[in-house]
Coordinates of C-alpha atoms in Angstrom, one line a residue:
Chain A
M1 CA 9.1 -19.8 2.5
I2 CA 12.7 -20.1 1.2
E3 CA 11.4 -20.7 -2.3
F4 CA 9.1 -17.7 -2.0
L5 CA 12.0 -15.5 -0.8
S6 CA 14.5 -16.8 -3.3
R7 CA 12.0 -16.1 -6.1
R8 CA 11.6 -12.6 -4.9
F9 CA 15.3 -12.2 -4.7
A10 CA 15.7 -13.3 -8.3
A11 CA 13.0 -10.9 -9.4
A12 CA 14.8 -8.1 -7.6
L13 CA 18.1 -9.0 -9.2
L14 CA 16.5 -9.0 -12.7
T15 CA 14.9 -5.6 -12.0
L16 CA 18.3 -4.2 -10.9
A17 CA 19.9 -5.6 -14.1
L18 CA 17.3 -3.9 -16.2
A19 CA 17.7 -0.7 -14.2
T20 CA 21.4 -0.7 -15.0
L21 CA 20.5 -0.9 -18.7
L22 CA 18.0 1.9 -18.4
V23 CA 20.3 4.2 -16.5
F24 CA 23.2 3.5 -18.9
A25 CA 20.9 4.3 -21.8
V26 CA 19.8 7.6 -20.3
V27 CA 23.3 8.7 -19.3
E28 CA 25.4 7.5 -22.1
I29 CA 23.2 7.1 -25.2
L30 CA 20.4 9.6 -24.8
P31 CA 22.6 12.8 -24.8
G32 CA 24.6 11.6 -27.8
D33 CA 27.9 12.7 -26.3
P34 CA 28.1 12.6 -22.5
A35 CA 31.4 14.5 -22.7
L36 CA 29.5 17.4 -24.3
V37 CA 26.9 17.4 -21.5
M38 CA 29.6 17.4 -18.8
L39 CA 31.8 20.1 -20.4
G40 CA 29.2 22.2 -22.2
T41 CA 28.9 23.1 -25.9
D42 CA 31.6 25.7 -25.8
A43 CA 34.3 23.2 -24.7
R44 CA 37.5 22.9 -26.8
P45 CA 37.7 19.7 -29.0
D46 CA 41.0 18.6 -27.3
T47 CA 39.4 18.9 -23.8
L48 CA 36.4 16.9 -25.0
A49 CA 38.6 14.2 -26.5
A50 CA 40.7 14.0 -23.2
L51 CA 37.5 13.6 -21.1
R52 CA 36.1 11.0 -23.5
A53 CA 39.4 9.1 -23.2
K54 CA 39.5 9.5 -19.4
H55 CA 36.0 8.1 -18.8
G56 CA 36.1 5.7 -21.7
F57 CA 33.3 7.5 -23.7
D58 CA 35.2 6.8 -26.9
R59 CA 35.0 3.0 -26.4
P60 CA 32.2 0.9 -27.9
L61 CA 28.9 1.0 -26.0
G62 CA 28.8 -2.7 -25.1
E63 CA 32.4 -2.6 -23.7
R64 CA 31.5 0.5 -21.7
Y65 CA 28.4 -1.1 -20.2
V66 CA 30.3 -4.3 -19.3
S67 CA 33.1 -2.4 -17.7
W68 CA 30.6 -0.3 -15.7
I69 CA 28.9 -3.4 -14.4
A70 CA 32.2 -5.0 -13.5
G71 CA 33.1 -1.8 -11.7
L72 CA 29.8 -1.9 -9.8
L73 CA 30.4 -5.5 -8.7
T74 CA 34.0 -4.8 -7.5
G75 CA 33.2 -1.4 -6.0
D76 CA 35.2 0.5 -8.5
L77 CA 32.8 3.2 -9.8
G78 CA 35.4 5.4 -11.5
A79 CA 36.4 8.9 -10.5
S80 CA 34.1 11.9 -10.1
H81 CA 34.5 14.4 -12.9
A82 CA 34.1 17.4 -10.5
Y83 CA 35.9 16.2 -7.4
G84 CA 38.5 14.0 -9.0
T85 CA 38.1 11.5 -6.1
P86 CA 36.8 7.9 -6.5
V87 CA 32.9 7.9 -6.7
A88 CA 32.8 4.9 -4.3
K89 CA 34.6 6.9 -1.6
L90 CA 32.4 10.0 -2.2
I91 CA 29.2 8.0 -1.8
N92 CA 30.5 6.0 1.1
D93 CA 31.5 9.1 3.1
R94 CA 28.1 10.7 2.5
L95 CA 26.1 7.6 3.3
H96 CA 27.1 8.3 6.9
V97 CA 24.6 11.2 6.8
T98 CA 21.9 9.9 4.5
L99 CA 21.4 6.5 6.1
P100 CA 20.9 7.9 9.6
L101 CA 18.7 10.6 8.2
G102 CA 16.5 8.0 6.3
A103 CA 16.4 5.7 9.4
M104 CA 15.4 8.6 11.6
A105 CA 12.7 9.7 9.1
L106 CA 11.3 6.2 8.8
S107 CA 11.3 5.9 12.6
W108 CA 9.4 9.2 13.0
A109 CA 7.0 8.0 10.3
T110 CA 6.2 4.7 11.9
L111 CA 6.2 5.9 15.5
I112 CA 3.8 8.8 14.8
A113 CA 1.7 7.4 12.0
I114 CA 0.8 4.0 13.4
P115 CA -0.6 5.2 16.8
L116 CA -2.4 8.0 14.9
G117 CA -4.0 5.5 12.5
V118 CA -5.0 3.1 15.3
Y119 CA -6.5 6.0 17.3
A120 CA -8.5 7.2 14.3
A121 CA -9.9 3.8 13.6
W122 CA -10.6 3.1 17.3
R123 CA -12.5 6.4 17.5
H124 CA -14.0 6.1 14.0
N125 CA -16.2 9.1 13.0
S126 CA -15.2 11.1 16.1
A127 CA -13.6 14.5 16.2
G128 CA -10.3 12.8 16.8
D129 CA -10.7 10.7 13.6
W130 CA -11.6 13.8 11.6
G131 CA -8.5 15.6 13.0
V132 CA -6.2 12.7 12.0
M133 CA -7.8 12.6 8.5
T134 CA -7.4 16.4 8.1
F135 CA -3.8 16.3 9.2
S136 CA -3.2 13.4 6.7
Q137 CA -4.8 15.4 3.9
L138 CA -2.6 18.4 4.7
G139 CA 0.5 16.3 5.1
I140 CA 0.1 14.8 1.6
S141 CA -0.4 18.2 0.1
I142 CA 2.4 20.2 1.7
P143 CA 5.7 19.9 -0.2
N144 CA 8.2 18.4 2.3
F145 CA 10.9 21.0 1.4
W146 CA 8.5 23.9 2.2
F147 CA 7.7 22.2 5.5
G148 CA 11.4 22.0 6.1
I149 CA 11.7 25.7 5.5
L150 CA 8.8 26.4 7.8
L151 CA 10.5 24.3 10.5
V152 CA 13.7 26.4 10.0
L153 CA 11.7 29.6 10.3
L154 CA 10.1 28.5 13.6
F155 CA 12.7 26.4 15.4
A156 CA 15.9 27.9 14.0
V157 CA 15.2 31.5 13.1
T158 CA 12.6 32.4 15.7
L159 CA 13.2 30.0 18.6
G160 CA 16.8 29.1 18.0
W161 CA 16.3 25.6 19.3
F162 CA 17.8 23.8 16.3
P163 CA 20.5 24.8 13.8
S164 CA 19.1 26.1 10.4
G165 CA 21.3 23.7 8.5
G166 CA 24.7 22.1 8.3
F167 CA 26.2 19.0 10.0
P168 CA 29.0 18.9 12.5
G169 CA 30.0 15.2 11.7
W170 CA 29.8 12.1 13.9
K171 CA 33.5 12.2 14.8
Q172 CA 33.2 15.8 16.1
D173 CA 30.1 15.5 18.1
V174 CA 27.5 12.7 18.1
G175 CA 24.9 14.6 20.1
K176 CA 25.1 17.7 17.9
S177 CA 25.0 15.6 14.8
L178 CA 21.8 13.9 16.0
H179 CA 20.4 17.3 16.9
A180 CA 21.2 18.5 13.4
L181 CA 19.2 15.6 11.9
V182 CA 16.0 16.2 13.9
L183 CA 14.4 18.9 11.7
P184 CA 15.4 17.3 8.3
A185 CA 14.1 13.9 9.4
L186 CA 10.8 15.5 10.5
S187 CA 10.3 17.3 7.2
L188 CA 11.3 14.3 5.2
S189 CA 8.8 12.2 7.1
L190 CA 5.8 14.5 6.9
G191 CA 4.2 13.1 3.8
E192 CA 5.0 9.5 4.9
I193 CA 3.4 10.1 8.3
A194 CA 0.3 11.3 6.4
I195 CA 0.1 8.3 4.1
L196 CA 1.0 5.7 6.7
A197 CA -1.6 7.1 9.2
R198 CA -4.3 6.8 6.5
V199 CA -3.3 3.3 5.5
T200 CA -3.1 2.2 9.2
R201 CA -6.5 3.7 9.8
S202 CA -8.2 1.9 6.9
A203 CA -6.5 -1.4 7.6
M204 CA -7.5 -1.2 11.3
L205 CA -11.1 -0.3 10.3
D206 CA -11.1 -3.5 8.3
T207 CA -9.6 -5.8 11.0
L208 CA -11.7 -4.3 13.8
R209 CA -14.8 -5.6 12.0
E210 CA -13.5 -9.2 11.9
D211 CA -15.1 -11.9 13.9
Y212 CA -12.0 -12.8 15.8
V213 CA -11.8 -9.2 17.2
R214 CA -15.5 -9.5 18.2
T215 CA -14.7 -12.8 19.9
A216 CA -11.7 -11.3 21.7
R217 CA -13.9 -8.5 23.0
A218 CA -16.7 -11.0 24.0
K219 CA -14.1 -13.0 25.9
G220 CA -13.4 -9.8 27.9
A221 CA -10.0 -9.0 26.6
A222 CA -8.8 -5.5 27.5
E223 CA -9.3 -2.9 24.8
G224 CA -5.5 -2.3 24.5
A225 CA -4.9 -6.0 24.0
V226 CA -7.7 -6.1 21.4
L227 CA -6.3 -3.1 19.5
F228 CA -2.6 -3.9 19.6
R229 CA -2.4 -7.7 20.0
H230 CA -5.3 -8.8 17.8
A231 CA -6.2 -6.1 15.3
L232 CA -2.9 -4.3 14.7
R233 CA -0.9 -7.4 14.0
N234 CA -3.2 -8.2 11.0
A235 CA -3.5 -4.6 10.0
L236 CA 0.3 -4.4 9.8
I237 CA 0.4 -6.4 6.6
P238 CA -0.8 -3.6 4.3
V239 CA 1.0 -1.1 6.5
T240 CA 4.3 -2.9 6.0
T241 CA 3.8 -2.8 2.2
V242 CA 3.2 0.9 2.2
A243 CA 6.1 1.4 4.6
G244 CA 8.3 -0.4 2.0
L245 CA 7.1 1.9 -0.8
I246 CA 7.6 4.9 1.4
A247 CA 11.3 4.0 1.9
G248 CA 11.7 4.6 -1.8
F249 CA 10.1 8.1 -1.5
L250 CA 12.3 8.8 1.5
I251 CA 15.4 8.0 -0.5
G252 CA 14.3 10.3 -3.4
G253 CA 13.1 13.0 -1.0
A254 CA 16.5 13.1 0.7
V255 CA 17.9 14.8 -2.4
I256 CA 15.8 17.9 -1.8
I257 CA 15.7 17.8 2.0
E258 CA 19.5 17.5 2.3
S259 CA 19.7 20.5 0.0
V260 CA 17.3 22.5 2.2
F261 CA 19.3 21.8 5.3
R262 CA 22.8 21.8 3.7
L263 CA 23.5 18.3 4.9
P264 CA 26.6 16.7 3.3
G265 CA 24.8 13.5 2.4
V266 CA 24.3 11.6 -0.8
G267 CA 21.3 13.8 -1.7
S268 CA 23.4 16.9 -1.7
L269 CA 26.1 15.1 -3.6
V270 CA 23.5 14.5 -6.3
Y271 CA 22.5 18.2 -6.1
D272 CA 26.1 19.3 -6.5
S273 CA 26.6 16.8 -9.3
I274 CA 23.6 18.3 -11.2
N275 CA 25.3 21.7 -11.1
N276 CA 28.7 20.2 -12.0
R277 CA 27.1 18.1 -14.7
D278 CA 28.9 15.1 -13.1
L279 CA 27.1 12.3 -14.9
I280 CA 29.5 9.7 -13.5
V281 CA 28.3 10.4 -9.9
I282 CA 24.6 10.8 -10.8
K283 CA 24.6 7.5 -12.8
N284 CA 26.1 5.5 -9.9
V285 CA 24.0 7.1 -7.2
T286 CA 20.8 6.3 -9.1
I287 CA 21.7 2.7 -9.3
L288 CA 22.8 2.6 -5.7
F289 CA 19.5 4.1 -4.5
T290 CA 17.5 1.8 -6.8
A291 CA 19.4 -1.2 -5.2
L292 CA 18.5 0.2 -1.8
V293 CA 14.8 0.5 -2.7
L294 CA 14.8 -3.1 -4.0
A295 CA 16.6 -4.3 -0.8
V296 CA 14.0 -2.5 1.4
N297 CA 11.2 -4.2 -0.6
L298 CA 12.9 -7.6 -0.1
L299 CA 13.0 -6.9 3.6
V300 CA 9.3 -6.1 3.4
D301 CA 8.7 -9.5 1.7
L302 CA 10.6 -11.1 4.6
A303 CA 8.5 -9.1 7.1
Y304 CA 5.4 -10.4 5.2
A305 CA 6.5 -14.0 5.6
V306 CA 6.8 -13.4 9.4
L307 CA 3.5 -11.5 9.8
D308 CA 1.3 -13.5 7.5
P309 CA 1.7 -17.2 6.8
R310 CA -0.4 -17.1 3.6
P311 CA 2.2 -16.0 1.0
K312 CA 4.4 -19.0 1.9
V313 CA 1.7 -21.3 0.7
T314 CA 0.3 -19.4 -2.3
A315 CA 3.4 -17.9 -3.8
Chain B
M1 CA -29.6 15.6 -18.5
S2 CA -31.1 14.3 -15.3
A3 CA -28.0 12.3 -14.6
I4 CA -25.9 15.5 -14.8
A5 CA -28.4 17.3 -12.6
T6 CA -28.2 14.4 -10.0
F7 CA -24.4 14.5 -10.1
A8 CA -24.4 18.3 -9.7
G9 CA -26.8 18.0 -6.8
R10 CA -24.7 15.4 -5.0
A11 CA -21.5 17.3 -5.8
R12 CA -22.9 20.4 -4.2
R13 CA -23.5 18.5 -1.0
H14 CA -20.1 16.8 -1.0
G15 CA -17.8 18.8 1.4
S16 CA -14.5 17.6 0.1
F17 CA -15.5 18.1 -3.6
R18 CA -16.7 21.6 -2.9
I19 CA -13.6 22.8 -1.1
G20 CA -11.4 21.1 -3.7
A21 CA -13.4 22.6 -6.6
L22 CA -13.2 26.1 -4.9
L23 CA -9.4 25.8 -4.5
L24 CA -9.0 24.6 -8.1
L25 CA -11.0 27.5 -9.3
L26 CA -8.9 29.9 -7.4
F27 CA -5.7 28.3 -8.7
A28 CA -6.9 28.2 -12.4
G29 CA -8.5 31.6 -12.1
T30 CA -5.3 33.1 -10.8
A31 CA -3.3 31.6 -13.7
L32 CA -5.9 32.8 -16.2
L33 CA -6.1 36.3 -14.7
S34 CA -2.3 36.6 -14.8
L35 CA -2.4 36.2 -18.6
F36 CA -4.1 39.6 -18.8
W37 CA -3.3 41.4 -15.6
T38 CA -0.8 41.3 -12.7
P39 CA -0.3 44.1 -10.1
H40 CA 3.2 44.7 -11.4
G41 CA 5.4 43.2 -14.1
A42 CA 6.4 39.7 -12.9
E43 CA 9.9 40.0 -14.3
T44 CA 10.4 43.8 -13.7
V45 CA 13.6 44.2 -11.6
A46 CA 13.9 47.2 -9.3
M47 CA 17.0 46.8 -7.1
R48 CA 16.2 49.8 -4.9
L49 CA 12.9 48.1 -3.9
R50 CA 14.5 44.8 -3.0
L51 CA 13.3 42.7 0.0
Q52 CA 10.5 45.2 0.8
P53 CA 7.8 44.0 3.3
A54 CA 4.1 43.8 2.3
S55 CA 2.7 47.2 1.6
A56 CA -0.2 48.9 -0.2
T57 CA 1.8 48.9 -3.5
H58 CA 3.3 45.4 -3.1
W59 CA 0.7 43.3 -1.3
L60 CA 3.1 40.4 -0.6
G61 CA 6.3 42.5 -0.7
T62 CA 9.2 42.2 -3.1
D63 CA 12.0 39.6 -3.6
H64 CA 15.8 40.0 -3.7
L65 CA 15.7 41.7 -7.1
G66 CA 12.8 44.0 -6.1
R67 CA 10.3 42.1 -8.2
D68 CA 6.6 42.0 -7.0
V69 CA 6.0 38.7 -5.2
L70 CA 2.2 38.6 -5.8
S71 CA 2.7 39.1 -9.5
R72 CA 5.3 36.3 -9.6
I73 CA 3.1 33.9 -7.7
M74 CA 0.2 34.6 -10.1
V75 CA 2.4 34.0 -13.2
G76 CA 4.0 31.0 -11.3
A77 CA 0.5 29.4 -11.3
Q78 CA 0.7 29.3 -15.1
T79 CA 4.0 27.4 -15.0
S80 CA 2.6 24.9 -12.5
I81 CA -0.5 24.3 -14.5
A82 CA 1.3 24.1 -17.8
V83 CA 3.9 21.6 -16.6
G84 CA 1.5 19.6 -14.6
L85 CA -1.2 19.4 -17.2
L86 CA 1.2 18.6 -20.1
A87 CA 3.0 15.9 -18.0
V88 CA -0.3 14.2 -16.9
T89 CA -1.8 14.4 -20.4
L90 CA 1.3 12.9 -22.0
G91 CA 1.6 10.2 -19.3
M92 CA -2.1 9.5 -19.5
G93 CA -2.1 9.3 -23.3
V94 CA 0.7 6.7 -23.4
G95 CA -0.3 4.9 -20.2
V96 CA -4.0 4.5 -21.1
A97 CA -3.0 3.2 -24.6
L98 CA -0.6 0.7 -23.2
G99 CA -2.9 -0.4 -20.4
A100 CA -5.8 -0.9 -22.8
W101 CA -3.6 -2.8 -25.2
A102 CA -2.3 -5.1 -22.5
A103 CA -5.9 -5.8 -21.3
A104 CA -7.1 -6.5 -24.8
R105 CA -4.1 -8.7 -25.9
R106 CA -3.1 -10.3 -22.6
G107 CA -0.2 -12.8 -23.0
W108 CA 3.3 -11.5 -23.6
V109 CA 2.1 -7.8 -24.1
D110 CA 0.5 -7.9 -20.6
E111 CA 3.5 -9.6 -19.1
A112 CA 6.0 -7.1 -20.7
L113 CA 3.9 -4.1 -19.6
S114 CA 3.7 -5.4 -16.0
R115 CA 7.4 -6.0 -15.8
S116 CA 8.3 -2.6 -17.2
S117 CA 5.9 -0.9 -14.8
D118 CA 7.7 -2.8 -11.9
L119 CA 11.0 -1.5 -13.2
I120 CA 10.0 2.1 -13.3
F121 CA 8.4 1.8 -9.9
A122 CA 11.6 0.5 -8.5
F123 CA 13.4 3.8 -9.2
P124 CA 13.1 6.6 -6.7
A125 CA 11.0 8.9 -8.9
V126 CA 12.8 12.1 -8.0
L127 CA 16.1 10.6 -8.9
I128 CA 15.1 9.5 -12.4
A129 CA 13.6 12.9 -13.0
I130 CA 16.9 14.5 -11.9
L131 CA 18.8 12.1 -14.1
I132 CA 16.7 12.9 -17.2
A133 CA 16.6 16.7 -16.5
S134 CA 20.4 16.8 -15.9
V135 CA 21.2 14.8 -19.1
L136 CA 18.7 16.7 -21.4
G137 CA 19.3 20.0 -19.7
A138 CA 17.3 22.0 -17.2
S139 CA 14.1 23.4 -18.7
A140 CA 10.3 23.3 -18.3
T141 CA 10.0 21.0 -21.3
N142 CA 12.4 18.4 -19.9
A143 CA 10.6 18.7 -16.5
V144 CA 7.4 17.8 -18.3
L145 CA 9.1 14.8 -19.9
A146 CA 10.6 13.6 -16.6
I147 CA 7.3 13.8 -14.8
A148 CA 5.3 12.3 -17.7
I149 CA 7.5 9.2 -17.7
F150 CA 6.3 8.4 -14.1
N151 CA 2.7 8.9 -15.1
V152 CA 2.9 6.3 -17.8
P153 CA 3.1 3.2 -15.6
V154 CA 0.5 4.7 -13.1
F155 CA -2.1 5.1 -15.9
A156 CA -1.1 1.9 -17.6
R157 CA -1.7 -0.1 -14.4
V158 CA -5.0 1.6 -13.5
T159 CA -6.3 1.2 -17.1
R160 CA -5.2 -2.4 -17.4
G161 CA -6.9 -3.3 -14.1
A162 CA -10.2 -1.6 -14.9
A163 CA -10.2 -2.7 -18.5
L164 CA -9.5 -6.4 -17.6
A165 CA -12.6 -6.3 -15.4
M166 CA -14.6 -4.9 -18.3
W167 CA -13.5 -7.6 -20.7
G168 CA -15.2 -10.2 -18.6
R169 CA -18.6 -8.4 -18.7
D170 CA -21.5 -9.7 -20.7
F171 CA -21.9 -6.7 -22.9
V172 CA -18.3 -6.9 -24.0
R173 CA -18.7 -10.6 -24.6
A174 CA -21.7 -9.9 -26.7
A175 CA -19.8 -7.3 -28.8
T176 CA -17.0 -9.9 -29.3
A177 CA -19.6 -12.5 -30.4
M178 CA -21.0 -10.0 -32.9
G179 CA -17.6 -9.9 -34.5
Q180 CA -16.3 -6.5 -33.3
G181 CA -12.5 -6.3 -33.2
P182 CA -10.5 -5.5 -30.0
L183 CA -9.7 -1.9 -31.1
R184 CA -13.3 -1.1 -31.7
I185 CA -14.4 -2.8 -28.5
T186 CA -11.7 -0.9 -26.5
L187 CA -12.7 2.5 -28.0
R188 CA -16.5 2.0 -27.9
H189 CA -17.1 -0.1 -24.8
I190 CA -14.1 -0.4 -22.6
L191 CA -12.7 3.2 -22.4
P192 CA -16.0 4.9 -21.9
N193 CA -16.7 2.6 -19.0
V194 CA -13.3 3.1 -17.3
A195 CA -13.3 6.9 -17.9
S196 CA -14.5 7.7 -14.3
V197 CA -11.6 5.8 -12.8
L198 CA -9.2 7.6 -15.1
I199 CA -10.6 11.0 -14.3
V200 CA -10.1 10.4 -10.6
Q201 CA -6.5 9.2 -11.2
A202 CA -5.8 12.1 -13.5
T203 CA -6.8 14.6 -10.8
I204 CA -4.6 13.0 -8.2
Q205 CA -1.7 12.7 -10.6
F206 CA -2.1 16.4 -11.5
A207 CA -1.5 17.1 -7.8
V208 CA 1.5 14.8 -7.7
A209 CA 2.9 16.5 -10.9
I210 CA 2.6 20.0 -9.3
L211 CA 4.6 18.8 -6.3
A212 CA 7.1 17.2 -8.6
E213 CA 7.5 20.3 -10.7
A214 CA 7.9 22.4 -7.5
G215 CA 10.6 20.0 -6.3
L216 CA 12.4 20.0 -9.7
S217 CA 12.4 23.7 -10.0
Y218 CA 13.5 24.1 -6.3
L219 CA 16.6 22.1 -7.5
G220 CA 17.0 24.3 -10.5
L221 CA 15.8 21.7 -12.9
G222 CA 12.4 23.2 -13.9
A223 CA 11.5 26.4 -15.7
Q224 CA 14.5 28.6 -15.9
P225 CA 14.7 32.3 -14.8
P226 CA 13.3 34.8 -15.4
I227 CA 10.1 32.6 -15.9
P228 CA 8.6 32.6 -12.4
S229 CA 8.0 29.1 -10.8
W230 CA 7.0 28.5 -7.2
G231 CA 9.8 26.0 -6.5
R232 CA 12.4 28.4 -7.7
M233 CA 10.9 31.2 -5.7
L234 CA 11.3 29.1 -2.5
R235 CA 14.9 28.3 -3.4
D236 CA 15.6 32.1 -3.7
A237 CA 13.6 32.9 -0.6
Q238 CA 15.7 30.5 1.5
T239 CA 18.8 32.5 0.8
Y240 CA 17.2 35.5 2.4
I241 CA 15.4 33.7 5.2
F242 CA 16.9 35.8 8.0
Q243 CA 16.2 39.1 6.2
S244 CA 12.7 38.4 4.8
P245 CA 11.3 35.3 6.3
E246 CA 7.8 35.9 4.8
L247 CA 9.2 35.4 1.3
A248 CA 9.4 31.7 2.1
I249 CA 5.7 31.6 3.1
W250 CA 3.8 32.6 0.0
P251 CA 5.1 30.3 -2.8
G252 CA 4.9 27.3 -0.5
L253 CA 1.4 28.2 0.5
A254 CA 0.4 28.5 -3.1
I255 CA 1.8 25.0 -3.9
A256 CA 0.1 23.5 -0.8
L257 CA -3.3 25.0 -1.6
A258 CA -3.2 24.0 -5.3
V259 CA -2.2 20.4 -4.3
L260 CA -4.7 20.3 -1.5
G261 CA -7.4 21.4 -3.8
L262 CA -6.7 18.8 -6.4
N263 CA -6.4 16.0 -3.8
M264 CA -9.7 17.0 -2.2
L265 CA -11.3 17.2 -5.7
G266 CA -9.9 13.8 -6.5
D267 CA -11.3 12.3 -3.3
G268 CA -14.7 13.9 -3.9
L269 CA -14.8 12.7 -7.5
R270 CA -13.9 9.2 -6.4
D271 CA -16.9 9.2 -4.0
L272 CA -19.2 10.8 -6.6
L273 CA -18.3 8.8 -9.6
D274 CA -17.8 5.4 -8.1
P275 CA -20.7 4.4 -5.9
R276 CA -19.1 1.1 -4.8
L277 CA -16.1 3.0 -3.3
R278 CA -18.5 5.4 -1.6
L279 CA -20.2 2.6 0.1
M280 CA -16.9 1.0 1.1
R281 CA -15.6 4.3 2.5
V282 CA -18.8 5.0 4.4
G283 CA -18.8 1.5 5.8

C-alpha cells in the first residue's frame, strides 16, 4: 500500500512540475511581453522598463523560471502588481473564505447526493427514481452562477432570510459568516449534487445486483443494513473517484460564485486580478489551485486504499 | 435507407431524444431567425426606456441601457452557438487526430498523450481558461481557444479508447494483413466505426462549451460589448437585481434550456447509436 501511495505521490509531483512549466509558458512566454499585458499598449517605455525590472521580466527565461520555483518552495511569491502586497499574504488571507466555502459545498454535495442516489437505486424505475434523475438532469444543465442569482432573488431579495452577498469576517462574527456562506455553497454544489447523485445511483444499481447483497437479504438482514452496510460501501468506490474530480470543479467554480456573492475569497481575487491584469497573482493562484486538486486526488487514492483492498495488490 | 428509417422510427419514440431535439431546434432556430429579424435592434440604446417591465412592445422588457431584452437574447444565441461550435470543432479536430494517432502508433506516442491529458485534467478548467483569456485579452476568439484546449484531451481519450478496441478486431487485422498502412486503416476503418461515440461526445461537449462560454462572458472574458452574450447579460442584470429582478431570469433560462436540450439529445443519441449501452442502461 505504501508503494502504491508513494507512486501516486511521485506522479502528482511530476504533474505539478509540468503544470508550473505550462503556466510559466502561458503567462511569461505566450504574450511576448508580460509587462505590456499588465500595463496596456499605451504605457510609457520608462514605466514598462521599471515594471520589467521590478518583476524580473528583463532577466533570461530560465533564470526567471528557477527563481519562481524557488519562491514557490519558500513561500515567497513576489508582490502583487495591483495591491503592492505580497501575493502569499493576499492568497493566505482569502483562503479563509474559499476553503470553508469549498468544504461546505462538498459537504452539501455528499450529504444530499448520496442519499438521493441510494434512494433512486433502491426505488429503481419508480416515480422517486424518475424525480431524482430529472433533478440530476436539470442540475447539470443549470449554470451554477445563475442558480446563485436565483437563490439571491428568492432568499435575499424576496424573503430576506439570507444576505445577497458580502462576508462579515470570522473575527467579527462566526455565525453571520457561516450564514453568508450558505447560499454560495448551495449554488456551488448544485452541479456536483446532480453528478454525484447519478454516479451513486448507477453504482448502487450495480452493487445491489451482486450475489453478496442477495445473500445478505436471504439471511434476513434489515433493508437499511443491506443498503448502507453492504451495498453502499462498495458503491462508494466510484463515488469517491467522482467526488475527487468534483473537488477540482468546485475550486474552479469558486471563482465565479465568489464573484456572484461578492465574497472576498481567492476566487474574487482572481476576478479582480483579471480586471487589474495582475498576472503575478493569476499565475500563482493557478498553481496553488492545481496543487490543491492534486492533493485532493491523492486523498482520494488514500480513501481507495481504505475502501477497496484491490489496488494495493494490483498497482 | 432502411437503417435510417429504423433509426428515425426509434428516435421518434425516444423521450429524451425528442425533448432534446426540440430544445435544440428552438435554440438553433432562434439564432437563425435573429440573423434576419429581431423585434428591435439588439444594440439600440434608448436611455429613456431603461429597465422597463415586459410589455406589448418589449415582450421581455428592457435592460439598463433601454435595449430590448428579447432581441438581445435572440442574438445572444448566435454568440453561444458560434463560440460553442467552434471550440468543440477545434478541440475535436485536434483531439481525434491525436487519439487516433496514439491508438495506431502505441508506444511512446500513446504514453506521451496519456500523460499530457492527465496534466490538462489536473488544472481546474475555468482557471486555465481565465489564465489564457486574461493573457491573450478578453474576446470571443480567445474564449473559443480557451474552451477548445479543454476539449482536446476529452476527444483524444475517447478516440484513443474506442480506436484501440477497433485495432484488435478481425476486419482491421485483415486490412493490416492486406498491407494497408496505419493512416489508411485509421481513415477507412477505424474512424467510421468510432464515429457514433464521437457524435455523442461532441453533443455533450457542446453543452459544456455553452456553459463555459456563459461563465467566461459572465466574468467579462467572452464576447465584448456591445455584442450580446447571455453570460454578460446576467452580469449586468445582477447590478439591477433589486430594481428589475426579471432581467436575471431570461438569459439564465436561455442558457439552461440550450444546455438541457443538448444534454438530453446526447443521452438520447447514446441510447440510439450504441445498443450495448442501451441494454446496460435498461438493465
